[in-house]
């Protein structure tokens, strides 16, 4: 079958809604992952790529940052990894004729699904001021154009350089160098919208913004608590680790407003039993919490731990650990004593017995891991909630011992590595000092803009050049309508991308799309084929080798593009040899080894088959690099989202067939949705109270301060067993409803998991899903 891109865009006209599933993967998982690969890529390409994913001589799967076990299976990937690879390695191309046939404004009506399905971008294209078309442009001309724009700025802070977490360490390092040589720390990234709350909370309390567990800790833990994460869809290989943990007797607790299939049960597609047997029960306890109730839950559990210590002095807390390694205990304990159980009940929406049960499980376990993801970070009190996770772990010494720890599960496959390499608008002076010393220049010190402040700055006309190293900021950021009008105000927008998305359609006055090599492809430079390096969720760094020929001889690697741009913009300013870094990535890695802490001998260490694990104070030696040298127990004022009567708390989630703003198909198998995305999941009793029928078309109004309501029209209400008072809709569509100023305290992460909404019967038929501002 010859692959072809869809000509028509989708609608929800044929949507099918059925009962949600109660277990993940199994035969369906394998089938679903191979089907698109086979039809789009053909058998030979499929086998070649699928047997190289996450292998030691292969490439790193770009679908998530879940770590690799030491013993890899023949197929060390999951259904959704298969989809990510297929999406990138498709032979479909956006040909020159596409740009002639489609004006930019005609693409504005297209969905992310349609845009992404057009195929790979294969040559640089340029949109001139006033033009409604992209046209081919040569690489050198593109570099010169960007350099001219940068030289014309009044200050370097009029430029901003966004990064998405798929960039390799080499690309990220050279990119942040480029920005800082120009003279700005404007390095917003996807992490600002993702695990920023984690970084803020953990750096403050334990001195490092990363997981304190290694892969083997999952093999040694007694209790794993999974909060605000949907691993069955977003980190499917984690289910294998959870299943193995269950089989050796560990207990698992899931805390989530949605009964996610992968948290309930699992059939391993790579075992014979996975095809025919019964699913393994995953969660021993499923706490169906109200959105944003986690902070109250954690405080209530800590209270029970302190009460247990009082009842049995000296036996419950890890006194030795608390005395030697922690401070802040007295103030913390006094504060927790005052926790108001009625407020906890209101915030969590669960009975006391469930909290007692969780506390019991915590007290009975010697080694506890707490994992979390977006259901925790993307809340106004996300940072405080994570500090409460740390409090609870510290009480019984559950950090820095085998089988225990705090484990944020990262999103993008290299989002953690990009940060390690300096992609952050607020890198510490120690990093900037080392960077300046290595390259002989004085890096800027003032903090730059993050993603939300970047949109604000664009809106105020303060940013004249916006560049994106991957990603799709306009699809990913909150307040779509505002963000888009902000982007249109800039002079030049530049995207380094594999495939089309919204950020290519809504642009600055002038715009460039620079097509990049994907991770599956061989990266050939003057000195030979290059490998790149990445860091996973548990700080393991290893090499990734491209496997197949590039989609076109016109695409360039991200590293080569940034190096080319560096040369075009700066020549040999400060004696920096950009072209040497392009010719041989070892040169970049040598720089990394002298600038980035923990990366000494980076070339040698990343050439070994296993790579290496970055040092981690809490994990390795219970060393806490905080201001006092001790881990802090902290006092966090309880606050939960008040939802006025008749309103619901909307969270925005990923379907099973998408990767962030990339939509692979219109199905969400585990939640029982097929051929549609414009749905809102609401508890049947809430629907009844609101007088709305299951299946009825509704308009969704987001209420924020005294601003006009943000609206999505014509969504189908779907009765769903979520927690009472809560609702869920898919991101990126629902981003229209998230106010730009609604961000987490301290981390400034958009509050994508708690939008106060009201529903009204719609005059549009269900499935229209058009955003509008009233
Ligand atoms: N296939 C696939 N893999 C991915 C991605 C993808 O889009 N597709 N994205 C990648 C990225 S960048 C990231 S960051 C991760 C995201 O991984 P997740 O964080 O798992 O992604 P979300 O879909 O946002 O799911 C959030 C979960 O938190 C729950 N939740 C929402 N609000 C609350 C709350 O208040 N409390 C609690 N306890 N739970 C809550 C939701 O019901 C949902 O189950 O996945 C990565 N991997
Ligand atoms: N409402 C709501 N909004 C959210 C979230 C949410 O849960 N709810 N989640 C947030 C989170 S956790 C994140 S991480 C962000 C994600 O924000 P981003 O990382 O900006 O978005 P992605 O959708 O992952 O980016 C997809 C695009 O990346 C490009 N791409 C893919 N592979 C490559 C590559 O190898 N190189 C290059 N250069 N480009 C490539 C393709 O052009 C593709 O269209 O979204 C955030 N936004
Ligand atoms: Mo993310």
JSON list of C-alpha atoms in Angstrom, two decimals, residues 151-232:
[
{"chain": "A", "resi": 151, "resn": "UNK", "atom": "CA", "xyz": [22.49, 42.00, 14.74]},
{"chain": "A", "resi": 152, "resn": "UNK", "atom": "CA", "xyz": [19.67, 44.51, 14.29]},
{"chain": "A", "resi": 153, "resn": "UNK", "atom": "CA", "xyz": [18.33, 44.07, 17.85]},
{"chain": "A", "resi": 154, "resn": "UNK", "atom": "CA", "xyz": [18.67, 46.88, 20.36]},
{"chain": "A", "resi": 155, "resn": "UNK", "atom": "CA", "xyz": [19.57, 44.39, 23.07]},
{"chain": "A", "resi": 156, "resn": "UNK", "atom": "CA", "xyz": [20.17, 40.61, 22.98]},
{"chain": "A", "resi": 157, "resn": "UNK", "atom": "CA", "xyz": [17.18, 40.22, 25.32]},
{"chain": "A", "resi": 158, "resn": "UNK", "atom": "CA", "xyz": [14.97, 40.99, 22.34]},
{"chain": "A", "resi": 159, "resn": "UNK", "atom": "CA", "xyz": [15.66, 37.42, 21.22]},
{"chain": "A", "resi": 160, "resn": "UNK", "atom": "CA", "xyz": [14.40, 34.22, 22.86]},
{"chain": "A", "resi": 161, "resn": "UNK", "atom": "CA", "xyz": [15.42, 30.61, 22.29]},
{"chain": "A", "resi": 162, "resn": "UNK", "atom": "CA", "xyz": [12.85, 27.96, 23.17]},
{"chain": "A", "resi": 163, "resn": "UNK", "atom": "CA", "xyz": [13.83, 24.29, 23.54]},
{"chain": "A", "resi": 164, "resn": "UNK", "atom": "CA", "xyz": [11.68, 21.16, 23.52]},
{"chain": "A", "resi": 165, "resn": "UNK", "atom": "CA", "xyz": [12.96, 18.14, 25.42]},
{"chain": "A", "resi": 166, "resn": "UNK", "atom": "CA", "xyz": [13.79, 15.99, 22.46]},
{"chain": "A", "resi": 167, "resn": "UNK", "atom": "CA", "xyz": [17.00, 17.89, 21.68]},
{"chain": "A", "resi": 168, "resn": "UNK", "atom": "CA", "xyz": [20.17, 15.89, 22.34]},
{"chain": "A", "resi": 169, "resn": "UNK", "atom": "CA", "xyz": [22.70, 16.98, 24.95]},
{"chain": "A", "resi": 170, "resn": "UNK", "atom": "CA", "xyz": [25.07, 18.10, 22.19]},
{"chain": "A", "resi": 171, "resn": "UNK", "atom": "CA", "xyz": [22.40, 20.23, 20.47]},
{"chain": "A", "resi": 172, "resn": "UNK", "atom": "CA", "xyz": [21.21, 21.67, 23.78]},
{"chain": "A", "resi": 173, "resn": "UNK", "atom": "CA", "xyz": [24.72, 22.57, 24.89]},
{"chain": "A", "resi": 174, "resn": "UNK", "atom": "CA", "xyz": [25.65, 24.38, 21.70]},
{"chain": "A", "resi": 175, "resn": "UNK", "atom": "CA", "xyz": [22.23, 26.10, 21.61]},
{"chain": "A", "resi": 176, "resn": "UNK", "atom": "CA", "xyz": [22.52, 27.58, 25.10]},
{"chain": "A", "resi": 177, "resn": "UNK", "atom": "CA", "xyz": [26.08, 28.61, 24.21]},
{"chain": "A", "resi": 178, "resn": "UNK", "atom": "CA", "xyz": [24.72, 30.43, 21.15]},
{"chain": "A", "resi": 179, "resn": "UNK", "atom": "CA", "xyz": [22.14, 32.32, 23.23]},
{"chain": "A", "resi": 180, "resn": "UNK", "atom": "CA", "xyz": [24.66, 33.29, 25.88]},
{"chain": "A", "resi": 181, "resn": "UNK", "atom": "CA", "xyz": [27.33, 34.37, 23.41]},
{"chain": "A", "resi": 182, "resn": "UNK", "atom": "CA", "xyz": [24.64, 36.58, 21.89]},
{"chain": "A", "resi": 183, "resn": "UNK", "atom": "CA", "xyz": [24.14, 37.90, 25.43]},
{"chain": "A", "resi": 184, "resn": "UNK", "atom": "CA", "xyz": [20.81, 36.59, 26.71]},
{"chain": "A", "resi": 185, "resn": "UNK", "atom": "CA", "xyz": [19.51, 34.01, 29.17]},
{"chain": "A", "resi": 186, "resn": "UNK", "atom": "CA", "xyz": [16.16, 33.95, 27.37]},
{"chain": "A", "resi": 187, "resn": "UNK", "atom": "CA", "xyz": [16.06, 30.16, 27.22]},
{"chain": "A", "resi": 188, "resn": "UNK", "atom": "CA", "xyz": [12.47, 29.12, 27.92]},
{"chain": "A", "resi": 189, "resn": "UNK", "atom": "CA", "xyz": [11.79, 25.39, 27.51]},
{"chain": "A", "resi": 190, "resn": "UNK", "atom": "CA", "xyz": [9.04, 22.78, 27.63]},
{"chain": "A", "resi": 191, "resn": "UNK", "atom": "CA", "xyz": [10.12, 21.96, 31.18]},
{"chain": "A", "resi": 192, "resn": "UNK", "atom": "CA", "xyz": [8.67, 25.30, 32.24]},
{"chain": "A", "resi": 193, "resn": "UNK", "atom": "CA", "xyz": [5.26, 23.77, 31.44]},
{"chain": "A", "resi": 194, "resn": "UNK", "atom": "CA", "xyz": [6.12, 20.33, 32.76]},
{"chain": "A", "resi": 195, "resn": "UNK", "atom": "CA", "xyz": [8.34, 19.42, 35.75]},
{"chain": "A", "resi": 196, "resn": "UNK", "atom": "CA", "xyz": [9.41, 22.96, 36.73]},
{"chain": "A", "resi": 197, "resn": "UNK", "atom": "CA", "xyz": [7.50, 22.59, 39.99]},
{"chain": "A", "resi": 198, "resn": "UNK", "atom": "CA", "xyz": [9.55, 19.48, 40.71]},
{"chain": "A", "resi": 199, "resn": "UNK", "atom": "CA", "xyz": [12.84, 21.25, 40.11]},
{"chain": "A", "resi": 200, "resn": "UNK", "atom": "CA", "xyz": [11.83, 24.17, 42.31]},
{"chain": "A", "resi": 201, "resn": "UNK", "atom": "CA", "xyz": [10.61, 22.02, 45.21]},
{"chain": "A", "resi": 202, "resn": "UNK", "atom": "CA", "xyz": [13.40, 19.46, 45.17]},
{"chain": "A", "resi": 203, "resn": "UNK", "atom": "CA", "xyz": [16.28, 21.88, 44.72]},
{"chain": "A", "resi": 204, "resn": "UNK", "atom": "CA", "xyz": [15.01, 23.75, 47.76]},
{"chain": "A", "resi": 205, "resn": "UNK", "atom": "CA", "xyz": [14.42, 20.69, 49.97]},
{"chain": "A", "resi": 206, "resn": "UNK", "atom": "CA", "xyz": [17.01, 18.09, 48.95]},
{"chain": "A", "resi": 207, "resn": "UNK", "atom": "CA", "xyz": [19.47, 20.13, 46.90]},
{"chain": "A", "resi": 208, "resn": "UNK", "atom": "CA", "xyz": [18.89, 18.55, 43.50]},
{"chain": "A", "resi": 209, "resn": "UNK", "atom": "CA", "xyz": [15.96, 18.86, 41.12]},
{"chain": "A", "resi": 210, "resn": "UNK", "atom": "CA", "xyz": [16.08, 15.26, 39.93]},
{"chain": "A", "resi": 211, "resn": "UNK", "atom": "CA", "xyz": [14.92, 11.79, 40.93]},
{"chain": "A", "resi": 212, "resn": "UNK", "atom": "CA", "xyz": [16.73, 10.29, 43.93]},
{"chain": "A", "resi": 213, "resn": "UNK", "atom": "CA", "xyz": [16.16, 6.73, 42.75]},
{"chain": "A", "resi": 214, "resn": "UNK", "atom": "CA", "xyz": [18.00, 4.46, 40.31]},
{"chain": "A", "resi": 215, "resn": "UNK", "atom": "CA", "xyz": [16.29, 1.86, 38.14]},
{"chain": "A", "resi": 216, "resn": "UNK", "atom": "CA", "xyz": [17.19, -0.95, 40.52]},
{"chain": "A", "resi": 217, "resn": "UNK", "atom": "CA", "xyz": [15.36, 0.79, 43.35]},
{"chain": "A", "resi": 218, "resn": "UNK", "atom": "CA", "xyz": [12.08, -0.15, 41.67]},
{"chain": "A", "resi": 219, "resn": "UNK", "atom": "CA", "xyz": [13.27, -3.75, 42.03]},
{"chain": "A", "resi": 220, "resn": "UNK", "atom": "CA", "xyz": [13.83, -3.34, 45.76]},
{"chain": "A", "resi": 221, "resn": "UNK", "atom": "CA", "xyz": [10.94, -1.20, 46.89]},
{"chain": "A", "resi": 222, "resn": "UNK", "atom": "CA", "xyz": [8.16, -2.40, 49.25]},
{"chain": "A", "resi": 223, "resn": "UNK", "atom": "CA", "xyz": [5.67, 0.29, 48.33]},
{"chain": "A", "resi": 224, "resn": "UNK", "atom": "CA", "xyz": [5.38, 2.44, 45.22]},
{"chain": "A", "resi": 225, "resn": "UNK", "atom": "CA", "xyz": [2.94, 5.34, 45.34]},
{"chain": "A", "resi": 226, "resn": "UNK", "atom": "CA", "xyz": [2.04, 6.77, 41.92]},
{"chain": "A", "resi": 227, "resn": "UNK", "atom": "CA", "xyz": [0.53, 10.22, 42.07]},
{"chain": "A", "resi": 228, "resn": "UNK", "atom": "CA", "xyz": [-0.82, 12.24, 39.15]},
{"chain": "A", "resi": 229, "resn": "UNK", "atom": "CA", "xyz": [0.66, 10.05, 36.47]},
{"chain": "A", "resi": 230, "resn": "UNK", "atom": "CA", "xyz": [-0.82, 7.84, 33.75]},
{"chain": "A", "resi": 231, "resn": "UNK", "atom": "CA", "xyz": [2.00, 5.39, 33.00]},
{"chain": "A", "resi": 232, "resn": "UNK", "atom": "CA", "xyz": [-0.14, 3.04, 30.87]}
]
